[in-house]
mmCIF file of C-alpha atoms in Angstrom:
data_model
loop_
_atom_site.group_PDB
_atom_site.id
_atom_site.type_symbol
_atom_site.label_atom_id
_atom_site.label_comp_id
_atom_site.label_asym_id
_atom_site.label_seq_id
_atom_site.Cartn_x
_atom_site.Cartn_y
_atom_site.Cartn_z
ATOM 1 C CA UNK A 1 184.820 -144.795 -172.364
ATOM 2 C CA UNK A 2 181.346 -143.335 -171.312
ATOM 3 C CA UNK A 3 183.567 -139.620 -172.697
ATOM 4 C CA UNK A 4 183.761 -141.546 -175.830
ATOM 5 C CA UNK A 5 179.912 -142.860 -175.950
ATOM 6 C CA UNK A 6 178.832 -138.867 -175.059
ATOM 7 C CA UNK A 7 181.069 -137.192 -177.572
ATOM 8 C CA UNK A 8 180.152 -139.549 -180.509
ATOM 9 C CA UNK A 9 176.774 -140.275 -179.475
ATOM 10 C CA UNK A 10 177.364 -144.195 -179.275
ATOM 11 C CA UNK A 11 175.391 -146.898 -177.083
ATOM 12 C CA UNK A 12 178.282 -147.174 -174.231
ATOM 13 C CA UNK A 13 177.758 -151.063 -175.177
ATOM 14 C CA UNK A 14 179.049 -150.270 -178.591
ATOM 15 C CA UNK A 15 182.094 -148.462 -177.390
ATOM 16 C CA UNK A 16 182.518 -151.439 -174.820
ATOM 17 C CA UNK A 17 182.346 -153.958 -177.108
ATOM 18 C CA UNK A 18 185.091 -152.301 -179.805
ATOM 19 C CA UNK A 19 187.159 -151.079 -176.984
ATOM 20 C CA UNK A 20 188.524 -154.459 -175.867
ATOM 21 C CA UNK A 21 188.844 -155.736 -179.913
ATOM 22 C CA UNK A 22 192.127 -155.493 -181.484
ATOM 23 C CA UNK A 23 190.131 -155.837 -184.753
ATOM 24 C CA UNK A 24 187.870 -153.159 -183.818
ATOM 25 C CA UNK A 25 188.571 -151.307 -187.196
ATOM 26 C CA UNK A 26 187.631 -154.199 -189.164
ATOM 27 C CA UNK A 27 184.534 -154.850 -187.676
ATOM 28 C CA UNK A 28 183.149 -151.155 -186.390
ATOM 29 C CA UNK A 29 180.359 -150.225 -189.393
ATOM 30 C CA UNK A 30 180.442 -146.868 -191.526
ATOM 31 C CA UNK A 31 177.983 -145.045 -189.693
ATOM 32 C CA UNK A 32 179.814 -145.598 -186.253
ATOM 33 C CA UNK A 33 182.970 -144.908 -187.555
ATOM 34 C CA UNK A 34 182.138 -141.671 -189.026
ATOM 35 C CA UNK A 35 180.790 -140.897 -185.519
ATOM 36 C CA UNK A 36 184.395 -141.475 -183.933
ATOM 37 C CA UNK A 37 186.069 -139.944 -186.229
ATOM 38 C CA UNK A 38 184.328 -136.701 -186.227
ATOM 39 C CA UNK A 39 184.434 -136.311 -182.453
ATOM 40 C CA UNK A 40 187.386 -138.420 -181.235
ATOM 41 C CA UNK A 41 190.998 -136.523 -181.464
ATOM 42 C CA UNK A 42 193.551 -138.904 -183.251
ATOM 43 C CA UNK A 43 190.697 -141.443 -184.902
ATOM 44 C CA UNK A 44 190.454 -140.232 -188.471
ATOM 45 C CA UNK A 45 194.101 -140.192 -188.473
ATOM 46 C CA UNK A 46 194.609 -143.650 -186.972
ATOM 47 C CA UNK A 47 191.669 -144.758 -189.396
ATOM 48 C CA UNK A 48 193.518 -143.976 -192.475
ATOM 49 C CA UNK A 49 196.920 -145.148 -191.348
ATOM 50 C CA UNK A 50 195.533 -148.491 -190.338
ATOM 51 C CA UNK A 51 193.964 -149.176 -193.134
ATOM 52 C CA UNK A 52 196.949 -148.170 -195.446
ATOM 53 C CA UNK A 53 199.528 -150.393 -193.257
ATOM 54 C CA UNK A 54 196.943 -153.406 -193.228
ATOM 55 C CA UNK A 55 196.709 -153.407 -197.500
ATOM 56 C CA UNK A 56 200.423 -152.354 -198.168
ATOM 57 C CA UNK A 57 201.552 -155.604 -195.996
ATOM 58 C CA UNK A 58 199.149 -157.643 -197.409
ATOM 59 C CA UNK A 59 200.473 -156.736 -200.748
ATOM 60 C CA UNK A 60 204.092 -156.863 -199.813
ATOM 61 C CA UNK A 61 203.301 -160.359 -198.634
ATOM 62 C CA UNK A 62 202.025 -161.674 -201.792
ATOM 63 C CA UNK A 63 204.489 -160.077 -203.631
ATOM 64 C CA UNK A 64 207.072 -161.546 -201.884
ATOM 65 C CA UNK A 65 205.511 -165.192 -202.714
ATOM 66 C CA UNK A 66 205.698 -163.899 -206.235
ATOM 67 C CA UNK A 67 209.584 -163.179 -206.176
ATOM 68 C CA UNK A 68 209.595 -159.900 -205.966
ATOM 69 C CA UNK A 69 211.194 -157.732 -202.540
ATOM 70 C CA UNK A 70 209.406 -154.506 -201.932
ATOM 71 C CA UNK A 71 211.910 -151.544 -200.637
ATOM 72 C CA UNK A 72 209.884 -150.398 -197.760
ATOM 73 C CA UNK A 73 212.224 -146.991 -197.305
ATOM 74 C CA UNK A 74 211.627 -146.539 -201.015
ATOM 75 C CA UNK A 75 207.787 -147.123 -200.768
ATOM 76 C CA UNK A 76 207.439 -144.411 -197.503
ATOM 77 C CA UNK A 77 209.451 -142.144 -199.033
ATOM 78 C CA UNK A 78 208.423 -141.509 -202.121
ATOM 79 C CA UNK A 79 206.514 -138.079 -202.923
ATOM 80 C CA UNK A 80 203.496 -139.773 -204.458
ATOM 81 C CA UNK A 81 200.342 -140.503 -202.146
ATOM 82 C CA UNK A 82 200.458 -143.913 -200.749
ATOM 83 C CA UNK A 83 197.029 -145.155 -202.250
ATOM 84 C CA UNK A 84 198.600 -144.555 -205.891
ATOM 85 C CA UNK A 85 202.056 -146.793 -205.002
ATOM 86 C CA UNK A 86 199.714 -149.272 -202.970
ATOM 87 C CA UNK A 87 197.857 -149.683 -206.856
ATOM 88 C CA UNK A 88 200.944 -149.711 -208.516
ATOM 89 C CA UNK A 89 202.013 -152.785 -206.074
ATOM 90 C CA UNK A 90 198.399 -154.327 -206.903
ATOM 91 C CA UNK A 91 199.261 -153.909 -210.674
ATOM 92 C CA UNK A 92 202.343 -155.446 -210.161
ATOM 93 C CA UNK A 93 201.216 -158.637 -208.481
ATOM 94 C CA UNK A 94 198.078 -158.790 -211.081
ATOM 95 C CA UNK A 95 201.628 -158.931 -213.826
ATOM 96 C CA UNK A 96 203.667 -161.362 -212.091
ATOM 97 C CA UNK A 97 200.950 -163.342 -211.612
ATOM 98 C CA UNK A 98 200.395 -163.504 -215.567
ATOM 99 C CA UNK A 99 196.660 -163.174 -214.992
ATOM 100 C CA UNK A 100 195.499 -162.082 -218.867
ATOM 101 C CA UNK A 101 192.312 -161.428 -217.801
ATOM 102 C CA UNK A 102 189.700 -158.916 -218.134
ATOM 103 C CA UNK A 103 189.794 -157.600 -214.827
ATOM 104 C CA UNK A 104 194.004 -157.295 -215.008
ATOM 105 C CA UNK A 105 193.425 -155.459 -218.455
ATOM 106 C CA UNK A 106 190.582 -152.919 -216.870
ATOM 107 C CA UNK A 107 192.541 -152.732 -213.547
ATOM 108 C CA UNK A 108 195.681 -151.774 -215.232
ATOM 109 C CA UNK A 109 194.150 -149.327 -217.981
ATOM 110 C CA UNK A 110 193.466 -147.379 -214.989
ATOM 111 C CA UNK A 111 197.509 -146.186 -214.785
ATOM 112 C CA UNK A 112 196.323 -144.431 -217.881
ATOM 113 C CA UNK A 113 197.133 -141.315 -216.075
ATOM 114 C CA UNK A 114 199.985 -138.818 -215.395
ATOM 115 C CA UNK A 115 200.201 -139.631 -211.508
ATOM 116 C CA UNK A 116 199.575 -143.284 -212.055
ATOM 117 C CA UNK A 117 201.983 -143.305 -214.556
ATOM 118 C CA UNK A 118 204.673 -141.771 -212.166
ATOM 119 C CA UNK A 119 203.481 -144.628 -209.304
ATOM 120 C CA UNK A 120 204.255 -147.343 -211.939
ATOM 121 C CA UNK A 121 206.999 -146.267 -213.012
ATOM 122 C CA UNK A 122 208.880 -146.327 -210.097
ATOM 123 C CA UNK A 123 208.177 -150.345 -209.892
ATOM 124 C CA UNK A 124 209.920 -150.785 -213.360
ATOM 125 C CA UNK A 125 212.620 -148.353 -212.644
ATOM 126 C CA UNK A 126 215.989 -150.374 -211.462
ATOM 127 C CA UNK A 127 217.567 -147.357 -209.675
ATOM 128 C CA UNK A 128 218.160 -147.974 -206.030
ATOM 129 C CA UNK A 129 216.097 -145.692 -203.755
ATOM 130 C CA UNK A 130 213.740 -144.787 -206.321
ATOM 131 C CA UNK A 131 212.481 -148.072 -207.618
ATOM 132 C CA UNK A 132 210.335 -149.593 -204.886
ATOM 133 C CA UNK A 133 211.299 -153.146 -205.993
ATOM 134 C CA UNK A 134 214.552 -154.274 -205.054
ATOM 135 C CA UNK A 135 215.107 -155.973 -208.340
ATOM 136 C CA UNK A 136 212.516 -155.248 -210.680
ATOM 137 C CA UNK A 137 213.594 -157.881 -213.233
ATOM 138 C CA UNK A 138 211.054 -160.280 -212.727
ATOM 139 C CA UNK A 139 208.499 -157.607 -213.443
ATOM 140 C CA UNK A 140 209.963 -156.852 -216.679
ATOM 141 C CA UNK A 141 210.018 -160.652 -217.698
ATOM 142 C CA UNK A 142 206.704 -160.916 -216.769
ATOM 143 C CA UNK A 143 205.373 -158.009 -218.242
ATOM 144 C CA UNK A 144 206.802 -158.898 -221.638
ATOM 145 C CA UNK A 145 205.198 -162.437 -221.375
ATOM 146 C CA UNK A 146 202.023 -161.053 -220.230
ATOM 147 C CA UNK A 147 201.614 -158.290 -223.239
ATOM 148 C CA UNK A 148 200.881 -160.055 -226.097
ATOM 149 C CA UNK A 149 198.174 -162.061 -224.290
ATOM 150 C CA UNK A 150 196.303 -158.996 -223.528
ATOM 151 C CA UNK A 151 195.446 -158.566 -227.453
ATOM 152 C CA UNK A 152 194.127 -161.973 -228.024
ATOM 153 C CA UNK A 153 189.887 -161.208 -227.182
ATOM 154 C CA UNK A 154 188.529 -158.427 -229.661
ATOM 155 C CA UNK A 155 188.972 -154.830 -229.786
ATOM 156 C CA UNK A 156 188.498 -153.736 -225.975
ATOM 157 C CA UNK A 157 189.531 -150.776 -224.949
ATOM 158 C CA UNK A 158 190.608 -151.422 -221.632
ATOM 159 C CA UNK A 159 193.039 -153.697 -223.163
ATOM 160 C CA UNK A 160 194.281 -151.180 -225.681
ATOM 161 C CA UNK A 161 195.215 -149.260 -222.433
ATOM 162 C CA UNK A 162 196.330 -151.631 -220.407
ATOM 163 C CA UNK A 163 198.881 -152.893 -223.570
ATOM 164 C CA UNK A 164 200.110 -149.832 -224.220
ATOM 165 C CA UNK A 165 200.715 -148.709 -220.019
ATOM 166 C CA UNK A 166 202.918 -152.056 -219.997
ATOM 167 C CA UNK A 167 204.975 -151.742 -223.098
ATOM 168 C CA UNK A 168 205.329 -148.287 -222.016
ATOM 169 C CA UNK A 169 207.031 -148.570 -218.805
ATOM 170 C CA UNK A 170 209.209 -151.669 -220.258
ATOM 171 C CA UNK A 171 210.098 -149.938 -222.982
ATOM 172 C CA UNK A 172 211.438 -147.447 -220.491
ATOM 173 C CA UNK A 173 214.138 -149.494 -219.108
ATOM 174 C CA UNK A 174 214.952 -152.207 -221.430
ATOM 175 C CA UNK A 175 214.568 -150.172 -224.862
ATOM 176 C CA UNK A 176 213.061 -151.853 -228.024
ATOM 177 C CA UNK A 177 210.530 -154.625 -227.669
ATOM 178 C CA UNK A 178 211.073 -158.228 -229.069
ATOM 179 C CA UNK A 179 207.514 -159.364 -228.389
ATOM 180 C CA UNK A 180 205.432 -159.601 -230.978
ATOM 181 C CA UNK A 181 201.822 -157.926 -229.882
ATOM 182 C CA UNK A 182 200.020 -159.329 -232.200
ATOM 183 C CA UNK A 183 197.963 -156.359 -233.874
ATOM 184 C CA UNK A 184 196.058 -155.138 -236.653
ATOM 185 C CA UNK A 185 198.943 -152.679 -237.964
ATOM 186 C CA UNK A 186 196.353 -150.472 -239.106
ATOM 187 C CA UNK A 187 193.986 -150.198 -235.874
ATOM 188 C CA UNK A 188 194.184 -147.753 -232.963
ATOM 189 C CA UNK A 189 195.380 -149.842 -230.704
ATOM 190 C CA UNK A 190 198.409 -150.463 -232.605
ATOM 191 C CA UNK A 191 199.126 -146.421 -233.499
ATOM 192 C CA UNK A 192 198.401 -146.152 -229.819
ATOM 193 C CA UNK A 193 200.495 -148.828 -228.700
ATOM 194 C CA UNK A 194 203.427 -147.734 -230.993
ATOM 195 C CA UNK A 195 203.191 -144.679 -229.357
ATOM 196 C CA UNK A 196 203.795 -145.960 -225.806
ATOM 197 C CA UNK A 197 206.570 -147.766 -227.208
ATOM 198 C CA UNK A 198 208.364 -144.906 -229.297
ATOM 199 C CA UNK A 199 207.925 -141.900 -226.155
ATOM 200 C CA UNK A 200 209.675 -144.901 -224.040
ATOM 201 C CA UNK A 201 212.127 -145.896 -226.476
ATOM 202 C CA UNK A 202 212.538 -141.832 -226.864
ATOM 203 C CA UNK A 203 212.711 -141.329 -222.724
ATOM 204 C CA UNK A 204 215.391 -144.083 -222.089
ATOM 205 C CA UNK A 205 217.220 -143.881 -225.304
ATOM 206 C CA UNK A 206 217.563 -140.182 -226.235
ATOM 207 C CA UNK A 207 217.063 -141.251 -230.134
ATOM 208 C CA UNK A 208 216.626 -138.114 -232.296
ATOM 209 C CA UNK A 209 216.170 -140.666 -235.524
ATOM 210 C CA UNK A 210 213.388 -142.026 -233.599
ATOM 211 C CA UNK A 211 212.373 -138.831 -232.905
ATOM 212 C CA UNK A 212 212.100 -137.522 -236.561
ATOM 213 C CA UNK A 213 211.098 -140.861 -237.938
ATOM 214 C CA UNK A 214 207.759 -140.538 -235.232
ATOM 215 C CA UNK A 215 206.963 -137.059 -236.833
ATOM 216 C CA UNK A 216 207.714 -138.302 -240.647
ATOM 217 C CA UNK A 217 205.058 -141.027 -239.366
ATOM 218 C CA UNK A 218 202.198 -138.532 -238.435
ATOM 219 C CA UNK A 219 202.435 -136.658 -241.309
ATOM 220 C CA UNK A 220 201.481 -139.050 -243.657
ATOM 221 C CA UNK A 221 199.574 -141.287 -241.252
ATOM 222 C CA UNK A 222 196.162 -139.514 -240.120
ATOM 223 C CA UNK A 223 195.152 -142.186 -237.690
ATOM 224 C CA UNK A 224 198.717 -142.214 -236.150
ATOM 225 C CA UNK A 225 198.226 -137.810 -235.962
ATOM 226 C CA UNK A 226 194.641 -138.524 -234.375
ATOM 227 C CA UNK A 227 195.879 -141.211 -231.418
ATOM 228 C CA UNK A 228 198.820 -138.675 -230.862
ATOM 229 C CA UNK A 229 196.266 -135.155 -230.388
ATOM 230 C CA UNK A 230 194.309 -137.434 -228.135
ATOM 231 C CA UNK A 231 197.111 -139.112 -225.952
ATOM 232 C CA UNK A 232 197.830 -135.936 -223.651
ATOM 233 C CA UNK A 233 194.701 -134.507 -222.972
ATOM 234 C CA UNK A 234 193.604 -137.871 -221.890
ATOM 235 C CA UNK A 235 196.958 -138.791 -220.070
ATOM 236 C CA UNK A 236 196.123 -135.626 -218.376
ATOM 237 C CA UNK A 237 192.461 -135.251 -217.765
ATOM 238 C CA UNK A 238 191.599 -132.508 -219.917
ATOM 239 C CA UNK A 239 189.489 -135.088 -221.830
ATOM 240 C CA UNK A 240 187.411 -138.422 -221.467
ATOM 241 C CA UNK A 241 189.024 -141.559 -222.508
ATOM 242 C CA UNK A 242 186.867 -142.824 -225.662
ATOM 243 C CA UNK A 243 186.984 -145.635 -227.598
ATOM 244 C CA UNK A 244 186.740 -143.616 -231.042
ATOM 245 C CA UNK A 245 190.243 -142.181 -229.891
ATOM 246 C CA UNK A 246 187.951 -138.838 -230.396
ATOM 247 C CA UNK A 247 187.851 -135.310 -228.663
ATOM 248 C CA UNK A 248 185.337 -132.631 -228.286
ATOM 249 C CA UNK A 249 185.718 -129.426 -230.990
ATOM 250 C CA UNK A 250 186.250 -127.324 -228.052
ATOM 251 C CA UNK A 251 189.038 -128.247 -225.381
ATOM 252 C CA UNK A 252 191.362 -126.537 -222.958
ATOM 253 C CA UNK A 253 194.388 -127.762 -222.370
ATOM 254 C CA UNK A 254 195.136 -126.826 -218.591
ATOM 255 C CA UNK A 255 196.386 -130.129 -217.458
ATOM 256 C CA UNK A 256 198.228 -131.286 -220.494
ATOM 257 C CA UNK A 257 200.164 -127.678 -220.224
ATOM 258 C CA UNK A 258 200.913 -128.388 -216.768
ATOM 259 C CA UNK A 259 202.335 -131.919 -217.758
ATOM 260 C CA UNK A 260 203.983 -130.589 -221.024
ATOM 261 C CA UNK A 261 205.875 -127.856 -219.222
ATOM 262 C CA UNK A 262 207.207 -130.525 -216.588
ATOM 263 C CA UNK A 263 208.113 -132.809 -219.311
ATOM 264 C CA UNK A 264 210.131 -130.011 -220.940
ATOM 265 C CA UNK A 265 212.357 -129.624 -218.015
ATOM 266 C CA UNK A 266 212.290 -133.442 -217.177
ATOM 267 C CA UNK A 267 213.576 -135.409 -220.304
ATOM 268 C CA UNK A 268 216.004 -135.737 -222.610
ATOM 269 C CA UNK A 269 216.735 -133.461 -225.663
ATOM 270 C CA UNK A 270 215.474 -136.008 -228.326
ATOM 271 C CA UNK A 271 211.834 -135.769 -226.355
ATOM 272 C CA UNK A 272 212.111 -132.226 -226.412
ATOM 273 C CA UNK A 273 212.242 -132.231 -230.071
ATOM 274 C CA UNK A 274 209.754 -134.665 -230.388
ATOM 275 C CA UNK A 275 207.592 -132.156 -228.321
ATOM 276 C CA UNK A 276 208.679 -129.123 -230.077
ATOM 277 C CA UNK A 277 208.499 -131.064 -233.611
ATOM 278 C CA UNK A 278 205.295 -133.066 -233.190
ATOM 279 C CA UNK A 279 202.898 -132.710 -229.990
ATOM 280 C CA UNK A 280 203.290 -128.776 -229.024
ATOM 281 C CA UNK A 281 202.376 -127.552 -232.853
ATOM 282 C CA UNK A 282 199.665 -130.405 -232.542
ATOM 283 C CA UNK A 283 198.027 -128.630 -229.672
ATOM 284 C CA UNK A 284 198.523 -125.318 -230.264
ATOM 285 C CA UNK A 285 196.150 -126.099 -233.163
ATOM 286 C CA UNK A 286 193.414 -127.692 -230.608
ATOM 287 C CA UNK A 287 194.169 -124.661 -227.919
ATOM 288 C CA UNK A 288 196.141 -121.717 -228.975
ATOM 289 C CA UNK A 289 195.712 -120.454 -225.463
ATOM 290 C CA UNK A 290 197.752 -123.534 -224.485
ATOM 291 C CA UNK A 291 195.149 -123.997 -221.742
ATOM 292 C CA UNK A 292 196.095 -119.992 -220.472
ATOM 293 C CA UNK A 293 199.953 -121.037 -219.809
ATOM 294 C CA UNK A 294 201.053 -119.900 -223.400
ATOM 295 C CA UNK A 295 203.619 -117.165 -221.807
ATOM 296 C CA UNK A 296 204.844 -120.261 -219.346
ATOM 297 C CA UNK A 297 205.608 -122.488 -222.510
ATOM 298 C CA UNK A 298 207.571 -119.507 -224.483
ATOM 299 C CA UNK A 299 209.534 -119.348 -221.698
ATOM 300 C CA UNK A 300 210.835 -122.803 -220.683
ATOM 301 C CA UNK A 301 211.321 -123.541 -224.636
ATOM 302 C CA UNK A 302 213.825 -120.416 -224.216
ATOM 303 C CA UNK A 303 215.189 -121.414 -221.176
ATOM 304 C CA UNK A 304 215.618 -125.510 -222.359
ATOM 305 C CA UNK A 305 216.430 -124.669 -226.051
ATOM 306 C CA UNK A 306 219.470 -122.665 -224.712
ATOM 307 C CA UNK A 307 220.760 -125.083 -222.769
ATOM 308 C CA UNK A 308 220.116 -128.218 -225.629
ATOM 309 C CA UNK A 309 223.371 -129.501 -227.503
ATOM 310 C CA UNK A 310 221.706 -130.885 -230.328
ATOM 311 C CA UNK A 311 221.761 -128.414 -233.114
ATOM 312 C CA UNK A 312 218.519 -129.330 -234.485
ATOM 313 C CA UNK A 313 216.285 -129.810 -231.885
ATOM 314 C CA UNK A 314 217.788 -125.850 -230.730
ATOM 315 C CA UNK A 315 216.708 -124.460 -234.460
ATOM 316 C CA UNK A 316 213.211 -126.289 -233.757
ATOM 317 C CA UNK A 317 212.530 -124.735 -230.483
ATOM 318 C CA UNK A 318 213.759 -121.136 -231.680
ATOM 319 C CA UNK A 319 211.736 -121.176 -234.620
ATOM 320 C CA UNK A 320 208.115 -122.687 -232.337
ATOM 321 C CA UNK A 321 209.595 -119.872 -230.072
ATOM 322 C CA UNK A 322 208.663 -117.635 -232.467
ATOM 323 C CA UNK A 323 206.078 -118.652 -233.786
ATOM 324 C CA UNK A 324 204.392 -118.674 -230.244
ATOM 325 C CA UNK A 325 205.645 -115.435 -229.288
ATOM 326 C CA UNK A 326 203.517 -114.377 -233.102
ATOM 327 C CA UNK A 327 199.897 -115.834 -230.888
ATOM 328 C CA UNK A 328 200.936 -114.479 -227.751
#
């Protein structure tokens, strides 16, 4: 121990007194800590561990009380970093819970996001080994309950977002919505709620009349056009969540390309042609570079348009094809 109080340059009665404290991590302050870690092999590591272990059980716990069984081989295994699926778990409990609050609405307007997104939607998902709740039922119940109670303050933005993550992700698995949401048809926050309901209706659904009956929308709805240009680059980071539902004249579109060439290869042919009918023509107009990936796009619409069965949404990627391959 007196290694440990020379390496880290700790009193040897502070390193004493942790030493014989299971709780030591709990109770050891910042500065101290950052001491030990910097100088002690194996600390840092242990630190972050710990402290991961301590709040997934604790949520695991509490969800449990709730109803709902966490699939702990699920949770470790999955790709995405812990501290996002440890959220998602929070989100989940905040849902169950039916807590229409302000803090549920800000917390969850956070999954606003591609990786957050991801995270949550592996607690809606009902496919064993994927979805991290055993049976995720409870979750959708709830979530459908808890929805329309997130519109009843005035205009908030954070519940605009947090509406349209949850109707999103149920919309996902269950299809079409009952609920009724209880907004101003002709306010953002309904165009932007209609579209987290239509892109999961279009995910789990693999309706092309939805599809074309989206785009037939935007074209003679400006607001519903507007919401839609600044969905991605704000899914994506690109841009700054605003309450205007505005963006800045001048935008690249790195991150959105990066999502909208994964989403190409991902999902089913009736989102490709909503992509290649609605959103890709959409930002082409607010980045013809296509945020410097414009040769990557030409090339997965040639590579998914060959392989799409739908004879429509194939003539709509050949002719973008070419119209890209007239910038590039």
């Amino acid at each position: 121990m007196s290694d440990v109080a020379a390496f880290s340059g700790l009193d040897e009665s502070t390193v004493f007194r942790l030493w014989d404290n299971v709780e030591w991590l709990d109770r050891v302050s910042g500065r101290s800590l950052q001491s030990l870690m910097s100088s002690i092999p194996g600390i840092a590591e242990y630190s972050v561990s710990h402290s991961i272990r301590k709040r997934r059980d604790e949520l695991v716990g509490d969800l449990r009380k709730e109803g709902l069984s966490v699939d702990l081989n699920a949770l470790e295994n999955s790709p995405l970093p812990q501290q996002l699926m440890l959220n998602a778990l929070e989100a989940a409990l905040h849902i169950v819970r039916g807590e229409a609050t302000q803090k549920t609405s800000s917390f969850i307007a956070r999954f606003w996001g591609s990786e957050q997104d991801r995270a949550l939607e592996t607690l809606y998902s009902p496919e064993p080994g994927r979805g991290i709740l055993r049976d995720p039922r409870a979750l959708h119940d709830s979530s459908i309950d808890l929805a329309p109670r997130l519109t009843r303050k005035a205009y908030s933005l954070h519940s605009i977002l947090a509406l349209n993550v949850i109707t999103h992700q149920v919309s996902k698995v269950t299809g079409p919505l009952d609920a009724d949401l209880g907004l101003d048809g002709a306010g953002r926050g309904n165009a932007f709620t209609m579209r987290g309901v239509v892109m999961g209706q279009l995910i789990s659904g693999n309706d092309f009349e939805l599809a074309e009956k989206y785009r037939r929308e935007l074209d003679t709805t400006p607001l519903y056009a507007a919401v839609e240009e600044w969905a991605f680059p704000t899914y994506s980071k690109d841009g700054r969540v605003s309450s205007d539902f505005t963006l800045p004249s001048s935008l690249s579109l790195r991150n959105t390309a990066v999502e909208i060439l994964r989403e190409i290869v991902a999902y089913n042919d009736a989102y490709l042609y909503y992509l290649v009918s609605t959103y890709i023509p959409l930002a082409m107009k607010r980045d013809p570079a296509f945020g410097g990936k414009l040769a990557e796009l030409i090339q997965a619409l040639e590579l998914r348009g060959a392989d799409c069965k739908d004879k429509r949404t194939r003539q709509t990627c050949n002719t973008l094809v070419r119209r890209l391959k007239g910038i590039a």
